[in-house]
Short mmCIF file of C-alpha atoms and ligand atoms in Angstrom, two decimals:
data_model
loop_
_atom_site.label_atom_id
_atom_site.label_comp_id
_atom_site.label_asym_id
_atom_site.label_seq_id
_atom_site.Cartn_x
_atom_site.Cartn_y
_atom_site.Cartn_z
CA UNK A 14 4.17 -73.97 99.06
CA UNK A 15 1.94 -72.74 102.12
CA UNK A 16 4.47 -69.54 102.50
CA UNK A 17 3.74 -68.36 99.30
CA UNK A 18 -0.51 -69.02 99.62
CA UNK A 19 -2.25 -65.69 100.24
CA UNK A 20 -3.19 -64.81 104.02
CA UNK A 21 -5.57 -61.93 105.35
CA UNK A 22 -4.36 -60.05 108.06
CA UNK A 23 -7.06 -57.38 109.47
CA UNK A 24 -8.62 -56.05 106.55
CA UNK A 25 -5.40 -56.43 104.01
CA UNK A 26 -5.08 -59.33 101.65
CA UNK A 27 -1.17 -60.37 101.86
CA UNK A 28 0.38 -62.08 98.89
CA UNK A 29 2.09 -64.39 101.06
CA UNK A 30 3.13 -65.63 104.19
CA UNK A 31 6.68 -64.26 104.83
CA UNK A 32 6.72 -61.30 107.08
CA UNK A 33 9.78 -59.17 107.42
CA UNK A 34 10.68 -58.73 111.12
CA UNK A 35 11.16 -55.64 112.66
CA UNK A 36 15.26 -55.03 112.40
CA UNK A 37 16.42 -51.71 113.83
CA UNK A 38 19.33 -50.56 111.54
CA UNK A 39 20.68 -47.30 113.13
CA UNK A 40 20.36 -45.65 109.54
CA UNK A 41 18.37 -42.55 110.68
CA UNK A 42 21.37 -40.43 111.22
CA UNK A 43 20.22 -36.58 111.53
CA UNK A 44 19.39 -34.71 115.02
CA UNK A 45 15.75 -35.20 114.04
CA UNK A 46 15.51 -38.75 113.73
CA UNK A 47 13.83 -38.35 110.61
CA UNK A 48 13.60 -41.66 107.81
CA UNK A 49 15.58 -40.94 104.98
CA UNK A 50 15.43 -41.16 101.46
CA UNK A 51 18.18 -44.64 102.05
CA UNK A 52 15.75 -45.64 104.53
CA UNK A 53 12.64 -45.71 102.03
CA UNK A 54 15.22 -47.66 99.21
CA UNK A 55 15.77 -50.20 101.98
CA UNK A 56 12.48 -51.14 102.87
CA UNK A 57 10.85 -50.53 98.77
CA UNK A 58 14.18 -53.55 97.82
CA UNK A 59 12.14 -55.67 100.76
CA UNK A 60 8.43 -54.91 99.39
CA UNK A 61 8.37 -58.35 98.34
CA UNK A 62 7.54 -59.79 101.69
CA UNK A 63 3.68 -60.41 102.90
CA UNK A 64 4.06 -57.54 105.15
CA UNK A 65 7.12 -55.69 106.54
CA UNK A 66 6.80 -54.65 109.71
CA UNK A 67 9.64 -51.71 110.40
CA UNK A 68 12.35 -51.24 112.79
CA UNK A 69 11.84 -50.58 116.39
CA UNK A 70 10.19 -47.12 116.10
CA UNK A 71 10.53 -44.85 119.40
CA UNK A 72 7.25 -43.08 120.73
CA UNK A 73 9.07 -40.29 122.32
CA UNK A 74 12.28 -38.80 122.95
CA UNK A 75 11.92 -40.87 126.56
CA UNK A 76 11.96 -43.98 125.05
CA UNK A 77 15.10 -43.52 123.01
CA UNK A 78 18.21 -46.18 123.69
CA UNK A 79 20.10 -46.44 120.19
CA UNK A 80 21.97 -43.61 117.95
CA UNK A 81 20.35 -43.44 114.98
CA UNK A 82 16.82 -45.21 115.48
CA UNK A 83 13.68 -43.21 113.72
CA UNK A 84 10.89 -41.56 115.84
CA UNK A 85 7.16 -41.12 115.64
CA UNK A 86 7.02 -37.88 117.84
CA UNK A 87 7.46 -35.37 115.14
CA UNK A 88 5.83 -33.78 111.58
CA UNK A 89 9.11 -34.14 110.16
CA UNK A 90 9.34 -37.84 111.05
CA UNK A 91 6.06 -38.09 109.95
CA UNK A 92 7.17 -36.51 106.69
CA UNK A 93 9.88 -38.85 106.79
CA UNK A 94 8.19 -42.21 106.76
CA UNK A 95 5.28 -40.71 104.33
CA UNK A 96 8.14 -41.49 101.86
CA UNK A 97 8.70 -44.79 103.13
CA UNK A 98 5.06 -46.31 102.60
CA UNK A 99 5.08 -44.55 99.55
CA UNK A 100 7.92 -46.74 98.37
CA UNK A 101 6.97 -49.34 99.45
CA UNK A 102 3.13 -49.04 98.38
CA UNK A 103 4.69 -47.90 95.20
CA UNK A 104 6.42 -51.26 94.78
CA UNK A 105 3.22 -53.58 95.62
CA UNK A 106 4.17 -54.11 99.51
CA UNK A 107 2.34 -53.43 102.56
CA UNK A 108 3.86 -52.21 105.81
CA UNK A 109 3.33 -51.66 109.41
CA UNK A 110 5.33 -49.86 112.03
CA UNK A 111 6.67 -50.83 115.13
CA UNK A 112 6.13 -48.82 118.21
CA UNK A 113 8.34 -48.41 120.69
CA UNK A 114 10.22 -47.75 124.04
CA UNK A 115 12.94 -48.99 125.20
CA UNK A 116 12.63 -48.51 129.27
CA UNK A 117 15.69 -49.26 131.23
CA UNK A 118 17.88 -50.15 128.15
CA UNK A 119 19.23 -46.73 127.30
CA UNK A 120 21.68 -44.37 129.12
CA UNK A 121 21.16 -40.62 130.55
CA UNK A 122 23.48 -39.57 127.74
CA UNK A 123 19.84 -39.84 125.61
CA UNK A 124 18.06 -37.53 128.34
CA UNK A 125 19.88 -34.53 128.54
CA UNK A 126 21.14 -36.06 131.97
CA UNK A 127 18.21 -37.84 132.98
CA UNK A 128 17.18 -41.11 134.21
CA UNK A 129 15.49 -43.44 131.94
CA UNK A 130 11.98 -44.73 132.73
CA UNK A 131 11.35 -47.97 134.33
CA UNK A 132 9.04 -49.96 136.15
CA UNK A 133 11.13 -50.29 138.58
CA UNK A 134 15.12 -48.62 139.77
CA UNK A 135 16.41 -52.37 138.31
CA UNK A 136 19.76 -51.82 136.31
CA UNK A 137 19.56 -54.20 133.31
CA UNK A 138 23.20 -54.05 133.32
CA UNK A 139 23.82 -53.60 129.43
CA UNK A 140 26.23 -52.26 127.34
CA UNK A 141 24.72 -49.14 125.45
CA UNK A 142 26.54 -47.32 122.02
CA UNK A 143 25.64 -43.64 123.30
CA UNK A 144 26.82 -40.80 120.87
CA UNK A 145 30.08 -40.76 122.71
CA UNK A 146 30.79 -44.47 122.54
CA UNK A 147 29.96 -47.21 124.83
CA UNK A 148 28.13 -47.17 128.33
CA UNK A 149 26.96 -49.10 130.83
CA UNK A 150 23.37 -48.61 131.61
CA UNK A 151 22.46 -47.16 134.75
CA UNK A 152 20.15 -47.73 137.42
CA UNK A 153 16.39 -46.21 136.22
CA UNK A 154 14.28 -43.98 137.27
CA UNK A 155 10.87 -45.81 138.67
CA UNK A 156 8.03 -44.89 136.64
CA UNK A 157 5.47 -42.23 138.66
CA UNK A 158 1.56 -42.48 137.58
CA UNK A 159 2.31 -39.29 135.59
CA UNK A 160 5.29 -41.20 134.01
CA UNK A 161 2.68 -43.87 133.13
CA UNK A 162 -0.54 -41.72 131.87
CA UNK A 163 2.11 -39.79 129.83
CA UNK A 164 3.72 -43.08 128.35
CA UNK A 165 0.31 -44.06 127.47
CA UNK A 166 -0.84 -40.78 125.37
CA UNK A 167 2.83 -40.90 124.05
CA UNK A 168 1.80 -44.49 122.66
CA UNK A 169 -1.51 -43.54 121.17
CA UNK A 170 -0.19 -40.08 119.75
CA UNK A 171 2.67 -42.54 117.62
CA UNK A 172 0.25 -44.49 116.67
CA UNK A 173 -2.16 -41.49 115.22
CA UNK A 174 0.93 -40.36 113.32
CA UNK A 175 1.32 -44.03 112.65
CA UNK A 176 -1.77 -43.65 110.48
CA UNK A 177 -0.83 -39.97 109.35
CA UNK A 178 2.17 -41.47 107.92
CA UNK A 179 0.52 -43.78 105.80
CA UNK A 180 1.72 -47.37 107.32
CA UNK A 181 -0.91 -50.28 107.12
CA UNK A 182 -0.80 -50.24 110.53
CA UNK A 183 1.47 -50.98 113.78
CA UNK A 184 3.01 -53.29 116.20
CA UNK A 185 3.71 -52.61 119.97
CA UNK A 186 6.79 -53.98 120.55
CA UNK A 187 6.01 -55.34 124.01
CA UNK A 188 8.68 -57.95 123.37
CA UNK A 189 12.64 -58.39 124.20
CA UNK A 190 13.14 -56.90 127.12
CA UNK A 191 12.08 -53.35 126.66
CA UNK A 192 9.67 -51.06 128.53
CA UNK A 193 6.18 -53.46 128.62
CA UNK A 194 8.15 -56.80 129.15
CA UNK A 195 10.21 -54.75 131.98
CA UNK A 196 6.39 -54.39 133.46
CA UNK A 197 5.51 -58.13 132.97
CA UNK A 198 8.81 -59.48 134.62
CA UNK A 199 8.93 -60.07 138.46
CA UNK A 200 12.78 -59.94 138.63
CA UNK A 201 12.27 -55.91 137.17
CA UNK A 202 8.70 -54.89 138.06
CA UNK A 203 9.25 -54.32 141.99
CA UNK A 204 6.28 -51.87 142.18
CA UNK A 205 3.58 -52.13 144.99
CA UNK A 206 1.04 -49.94 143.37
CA UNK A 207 -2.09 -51.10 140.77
CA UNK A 208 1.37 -51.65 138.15
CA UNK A 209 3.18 -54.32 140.22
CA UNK A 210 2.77 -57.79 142.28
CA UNK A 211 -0.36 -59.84 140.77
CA UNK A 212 -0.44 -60.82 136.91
CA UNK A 213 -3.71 -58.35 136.14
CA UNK A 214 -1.00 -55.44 137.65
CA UNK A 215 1.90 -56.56 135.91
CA UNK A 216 0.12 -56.18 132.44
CA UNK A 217 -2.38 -53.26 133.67
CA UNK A 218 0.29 -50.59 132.19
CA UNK A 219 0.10 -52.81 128.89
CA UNK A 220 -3.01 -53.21 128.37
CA UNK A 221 -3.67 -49.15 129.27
CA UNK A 222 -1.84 -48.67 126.25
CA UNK A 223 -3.35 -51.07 123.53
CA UNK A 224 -6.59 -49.64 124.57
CA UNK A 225 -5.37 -45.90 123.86
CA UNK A 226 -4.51 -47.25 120.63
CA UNK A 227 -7.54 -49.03 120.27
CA UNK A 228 -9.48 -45.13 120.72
CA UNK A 229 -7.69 -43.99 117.78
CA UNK A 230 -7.03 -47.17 115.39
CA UNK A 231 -9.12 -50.21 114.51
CA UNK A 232 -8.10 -53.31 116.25
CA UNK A 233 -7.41 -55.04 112.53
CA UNK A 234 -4.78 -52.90 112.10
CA UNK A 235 -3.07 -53.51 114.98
CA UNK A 236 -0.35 -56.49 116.06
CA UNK A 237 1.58 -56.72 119.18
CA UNK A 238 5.20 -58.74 119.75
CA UNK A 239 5.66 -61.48 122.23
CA UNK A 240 8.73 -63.18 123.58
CA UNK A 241 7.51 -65.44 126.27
CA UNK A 242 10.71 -67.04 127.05
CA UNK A 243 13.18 -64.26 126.89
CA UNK A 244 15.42 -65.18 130.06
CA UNK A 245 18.65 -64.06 131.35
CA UNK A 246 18.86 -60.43 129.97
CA UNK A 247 18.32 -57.21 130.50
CA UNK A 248 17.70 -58.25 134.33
CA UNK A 249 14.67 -60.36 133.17
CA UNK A 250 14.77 -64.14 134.23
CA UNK A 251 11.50 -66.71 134.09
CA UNK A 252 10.32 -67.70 137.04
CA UNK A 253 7.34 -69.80 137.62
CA UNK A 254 5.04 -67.21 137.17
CA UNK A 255 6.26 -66.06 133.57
CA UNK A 256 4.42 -68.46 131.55
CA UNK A 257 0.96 -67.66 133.61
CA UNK A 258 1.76 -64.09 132.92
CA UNK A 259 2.20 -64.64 129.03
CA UNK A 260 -0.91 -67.23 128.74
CA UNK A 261 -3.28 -64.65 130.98
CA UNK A 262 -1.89 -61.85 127.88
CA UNK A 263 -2.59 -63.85 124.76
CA UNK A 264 -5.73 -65.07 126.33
CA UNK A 265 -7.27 -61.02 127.02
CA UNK A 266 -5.88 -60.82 123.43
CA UNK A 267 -8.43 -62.63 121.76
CA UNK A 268 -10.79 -60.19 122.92
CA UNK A 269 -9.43 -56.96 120.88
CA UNK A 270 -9.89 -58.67 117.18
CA UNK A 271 -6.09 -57.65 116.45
CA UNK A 272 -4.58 -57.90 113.36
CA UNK A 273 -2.47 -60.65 114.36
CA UNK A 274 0.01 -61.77 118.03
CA UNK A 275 3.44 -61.84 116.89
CA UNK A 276 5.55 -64.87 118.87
CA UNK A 277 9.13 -64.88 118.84
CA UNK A 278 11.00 -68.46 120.31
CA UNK A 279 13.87 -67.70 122.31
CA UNK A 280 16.61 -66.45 120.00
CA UNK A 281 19.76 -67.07 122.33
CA UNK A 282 19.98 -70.30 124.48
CA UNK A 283 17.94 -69.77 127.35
CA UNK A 284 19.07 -72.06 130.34
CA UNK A 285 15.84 -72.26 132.58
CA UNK A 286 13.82 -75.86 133.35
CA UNK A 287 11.05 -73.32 133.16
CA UNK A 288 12.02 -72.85 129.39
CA UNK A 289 8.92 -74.48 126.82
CA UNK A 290 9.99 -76.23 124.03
CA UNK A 291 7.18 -75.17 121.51
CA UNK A 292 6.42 -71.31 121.61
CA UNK A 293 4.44 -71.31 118.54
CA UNK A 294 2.16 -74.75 119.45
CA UNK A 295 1.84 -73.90 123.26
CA UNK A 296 -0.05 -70.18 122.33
CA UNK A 297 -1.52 -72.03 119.35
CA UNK A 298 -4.07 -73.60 121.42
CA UNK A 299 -4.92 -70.34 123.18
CA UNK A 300 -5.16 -67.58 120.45
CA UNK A 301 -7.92 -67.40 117.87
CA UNK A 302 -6.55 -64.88 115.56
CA UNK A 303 -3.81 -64.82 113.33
CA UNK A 304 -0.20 -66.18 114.56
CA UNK A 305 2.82 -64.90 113.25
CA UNK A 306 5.81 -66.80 114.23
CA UNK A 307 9.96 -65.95 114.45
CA UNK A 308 13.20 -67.24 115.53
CA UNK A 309 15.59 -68.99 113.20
CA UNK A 310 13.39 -70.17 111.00
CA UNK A 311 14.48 -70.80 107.08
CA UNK A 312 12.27 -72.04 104.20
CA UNK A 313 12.03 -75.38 105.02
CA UNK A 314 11.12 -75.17 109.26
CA UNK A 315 8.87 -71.81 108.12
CA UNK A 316 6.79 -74.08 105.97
CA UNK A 317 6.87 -77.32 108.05
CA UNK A 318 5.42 -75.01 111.09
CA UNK A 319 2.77 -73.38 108.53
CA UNK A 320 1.67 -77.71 107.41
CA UNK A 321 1.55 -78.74 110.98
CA UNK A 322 -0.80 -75.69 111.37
CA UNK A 323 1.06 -73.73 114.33
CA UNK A 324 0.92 -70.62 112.54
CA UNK A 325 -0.89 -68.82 109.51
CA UNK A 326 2.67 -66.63 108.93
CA UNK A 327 6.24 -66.89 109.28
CA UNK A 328 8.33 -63.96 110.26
CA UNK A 329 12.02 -63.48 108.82
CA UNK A 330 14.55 -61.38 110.47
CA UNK A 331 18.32 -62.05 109.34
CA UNK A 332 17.69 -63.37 106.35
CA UNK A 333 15.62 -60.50 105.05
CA UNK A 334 18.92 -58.17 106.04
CA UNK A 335 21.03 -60.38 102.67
CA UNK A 336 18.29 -61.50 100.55
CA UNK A 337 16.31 -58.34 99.87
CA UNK A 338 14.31 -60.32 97.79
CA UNK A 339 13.89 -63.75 100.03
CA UNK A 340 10.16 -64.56 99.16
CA UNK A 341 11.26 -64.85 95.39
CA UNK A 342 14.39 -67.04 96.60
CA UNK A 343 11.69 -69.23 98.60
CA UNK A 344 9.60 -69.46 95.17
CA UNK A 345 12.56 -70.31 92.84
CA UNK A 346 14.71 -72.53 95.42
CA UNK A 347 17.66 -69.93 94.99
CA UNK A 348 20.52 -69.60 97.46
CA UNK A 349 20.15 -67.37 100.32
CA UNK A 350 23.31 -64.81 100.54
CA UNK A 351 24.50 -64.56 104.79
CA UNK A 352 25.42 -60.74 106.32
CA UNK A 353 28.32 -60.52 108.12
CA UNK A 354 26.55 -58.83 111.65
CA UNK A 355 29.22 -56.13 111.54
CA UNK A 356 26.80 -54.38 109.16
CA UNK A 357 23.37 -54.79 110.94
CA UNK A 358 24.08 -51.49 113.15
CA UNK A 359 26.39 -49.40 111.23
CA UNK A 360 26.15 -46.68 109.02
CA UNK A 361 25.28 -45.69 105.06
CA UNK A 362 24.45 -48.10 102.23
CA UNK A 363 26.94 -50.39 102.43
CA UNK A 364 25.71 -53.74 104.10
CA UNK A 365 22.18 -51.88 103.90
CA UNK A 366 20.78 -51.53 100.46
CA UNK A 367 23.95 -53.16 98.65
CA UNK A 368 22.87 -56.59 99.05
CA UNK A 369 21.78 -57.34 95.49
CA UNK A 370 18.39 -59.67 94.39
CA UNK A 371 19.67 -63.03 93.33
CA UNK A 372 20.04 -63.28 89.66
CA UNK A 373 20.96 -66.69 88.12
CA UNK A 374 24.19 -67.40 86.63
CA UNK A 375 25.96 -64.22 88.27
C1 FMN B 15 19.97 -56.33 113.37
C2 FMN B 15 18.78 -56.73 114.16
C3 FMN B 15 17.93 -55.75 114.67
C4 FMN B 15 16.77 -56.11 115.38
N1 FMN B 15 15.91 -55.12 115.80
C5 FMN B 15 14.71 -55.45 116.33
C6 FMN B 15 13.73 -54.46 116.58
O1 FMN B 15 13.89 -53.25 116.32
N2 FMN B 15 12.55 -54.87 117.11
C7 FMN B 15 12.30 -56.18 117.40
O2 FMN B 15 11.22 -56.51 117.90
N3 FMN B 15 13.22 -57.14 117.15
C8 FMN B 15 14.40 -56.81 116.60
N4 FMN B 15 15.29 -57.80 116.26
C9 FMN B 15 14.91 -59.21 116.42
C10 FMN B 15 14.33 -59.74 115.10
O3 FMN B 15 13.09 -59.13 114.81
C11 FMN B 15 14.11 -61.27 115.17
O4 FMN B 15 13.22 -61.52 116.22
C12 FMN B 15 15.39 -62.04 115.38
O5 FMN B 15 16.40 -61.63 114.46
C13 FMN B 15 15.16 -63.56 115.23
O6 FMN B 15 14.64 -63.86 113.95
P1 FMN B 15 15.58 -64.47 112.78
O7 FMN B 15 16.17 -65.73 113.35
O8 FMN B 15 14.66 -64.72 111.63
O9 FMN B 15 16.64 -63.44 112.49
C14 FMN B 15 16.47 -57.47 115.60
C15 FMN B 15 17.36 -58.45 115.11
C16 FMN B 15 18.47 -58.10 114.38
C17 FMN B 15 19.36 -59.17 113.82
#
């Protein structure tokens, strides 16, 4: 099978082509939000996988929208995930980090009273678990130039500690509706200045920040997240310039010798006649490096994309959250266990690191 062939991402020789996707899981439940000791069992029971690529992992306090999601600001976060790549090292795996800000989806209640950052004062109108229960989010503050530069050196100081912390490397989660794709979005980027109107402004802010990455890591050890066709959330909606937007990104990528572009398909129906049918073979033809692919894909529609050659890996999210140990599952043809999404958000071991490996006959 093509999913379990070796692949090369950057400089690091993967075993094979599953990926586990980034999955925040709320588990980093102290004032710090410092990884835990259950956080490092979690991802060592997944070290299996090609590559794991962690949970949405915020840059600052700023870009902060869930209880309970780890940081990348702090030495004792750092300390934290040390003991997560150790684990997982320790078990033969390889993992990067994924870097993060959530922008308009979050709630004052995370800013001691504050307005979250935006491009743009759009309200993205979602409900938000705050530590005293559930919110509606509010409308944003618009993003000043300081707001930017300091977004950007919050980016590449994550992404030093990134390195401090021993991962493989890092993603920038410019994907789902968060902070970048807020930027790239004409129905919540409203800005007149150098950040908003044409396509080279709407991605300016984006491309400010893989380049302060770029100063302080090498480009093969860094991926970035895409979800072209995210629509009808969050306040973001396609509109005829969306796909432009998206094609003028991937195409600049090609020039940074990244470790890989991560595309997600549309992962709830998206009701658009802008929407394109083939994610994965539309950016195909445009980027030269290595394309990691995700949405709904199981064994059998991972490997038929990896034949027809529309991408060299195949990223799994829910199924990775049952089947700690899905790549040996893949290999043997064994059953894949479902979790019941009551668990993916809540709190301690159970529905976390109780989900056994499959063993025959039990
Ligand atoms: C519980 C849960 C948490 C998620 N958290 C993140 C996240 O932190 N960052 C991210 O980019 N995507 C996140 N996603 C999206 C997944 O990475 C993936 O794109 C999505 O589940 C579709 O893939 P799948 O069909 O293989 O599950 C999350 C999904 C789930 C189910």
């Amino acid at each position: 099978m093509k999913l379990l062939e070796p692949v090369r991402i950057g400089n690091l020789e993967l075993t094979n082509r599953i990926i586990m996707a980034p999955m925040t899981r709320c588990r980093a439940d102290n004032p710090g939000r410092v990884p835990t000791a259950l956080i490092a069992e979690y991802y060592m029971q997944r070290a299996g996988a090609g590559l794991i690529i962690s949970e949405g992992t915020v840059v600052s306090r700023k870009g902060i929208g869930y209880i309970n999601t780890p940081g990348l600001y702090s030495v004792e976060q750092v300390g934290g995930w040390k003991k997560v790549t150790r684990a997982v090292h320790d078990a033969g795996g390889r993992i990067f980090t994924q870097l993060w800000h959530v922008g308009s989806i979050s709630h004052p209640d995370f800013h001691d009273g504050e307005l979250p950052f935006a491009p743009s004062a759009v309200n993205p109108g979602l409900p938000i678990r705050t530590p005293s229960g559930r919110k509606l989010t509010v409308v944003p503050k618009a993003m000043t130039e300081d707001d930017i530069r300091q977004t950007v050196s919050d980016f590449k100081n994550a992404a030093i500690r990134a390195m401090e912390a021993g991962f493989d490397g890092l993603e920038i989660h410019s994907s789902n509706g968060y902070l970048f794709h807020q930027f790239f979005s004409r129905s919540t980027n409203l800005r007149g200045d150098q950040y908003g109107g044409s396509v080279e402004n709407r991605t300016r802010f984006y491309f400010e920040v893989l380049e302060a990455i770029l100063s302080a890591v090498p480009g093969e050890k860094v991926g970035t997240r895409l979800n072209p066709m995210y629509h009808g959330r969050a306040g973001i909606f396609l509109d005829e310039e969306s796909l432009p937007t998206f094609e003028y990104i991937v195409r600049r990528l090609n020039d940074y010798g990244l470790a890989y572009l991560h595309l997600s398909r549309p992962f709830f129906p998206v009701d658009s006649p802008l929407l394109i049918g083939d994610v994965p073979a539309h950016f195909r033809k445009i980027y030269k490096g290595h394309l990691m692919v995700n949405g709904g894909y199981d064994g059998e529609s991972g490997e038929a994309e990896l034949l027809a050659g529309k991408a060299d890996s195949i990223c799994f999210g829910k199924p990775f959250i049952a089947n700690p140990d899905l790549p040996e599952r893949i290999r043997r043809g064994y059953p894949w266990a479902e979790a019941h999404p009551g668990i993916y958000y809540s709190s301690g071991p159970e529905g976390y690191t109780t989900f056994p490996a499959y063993e025959p006959g039990k």
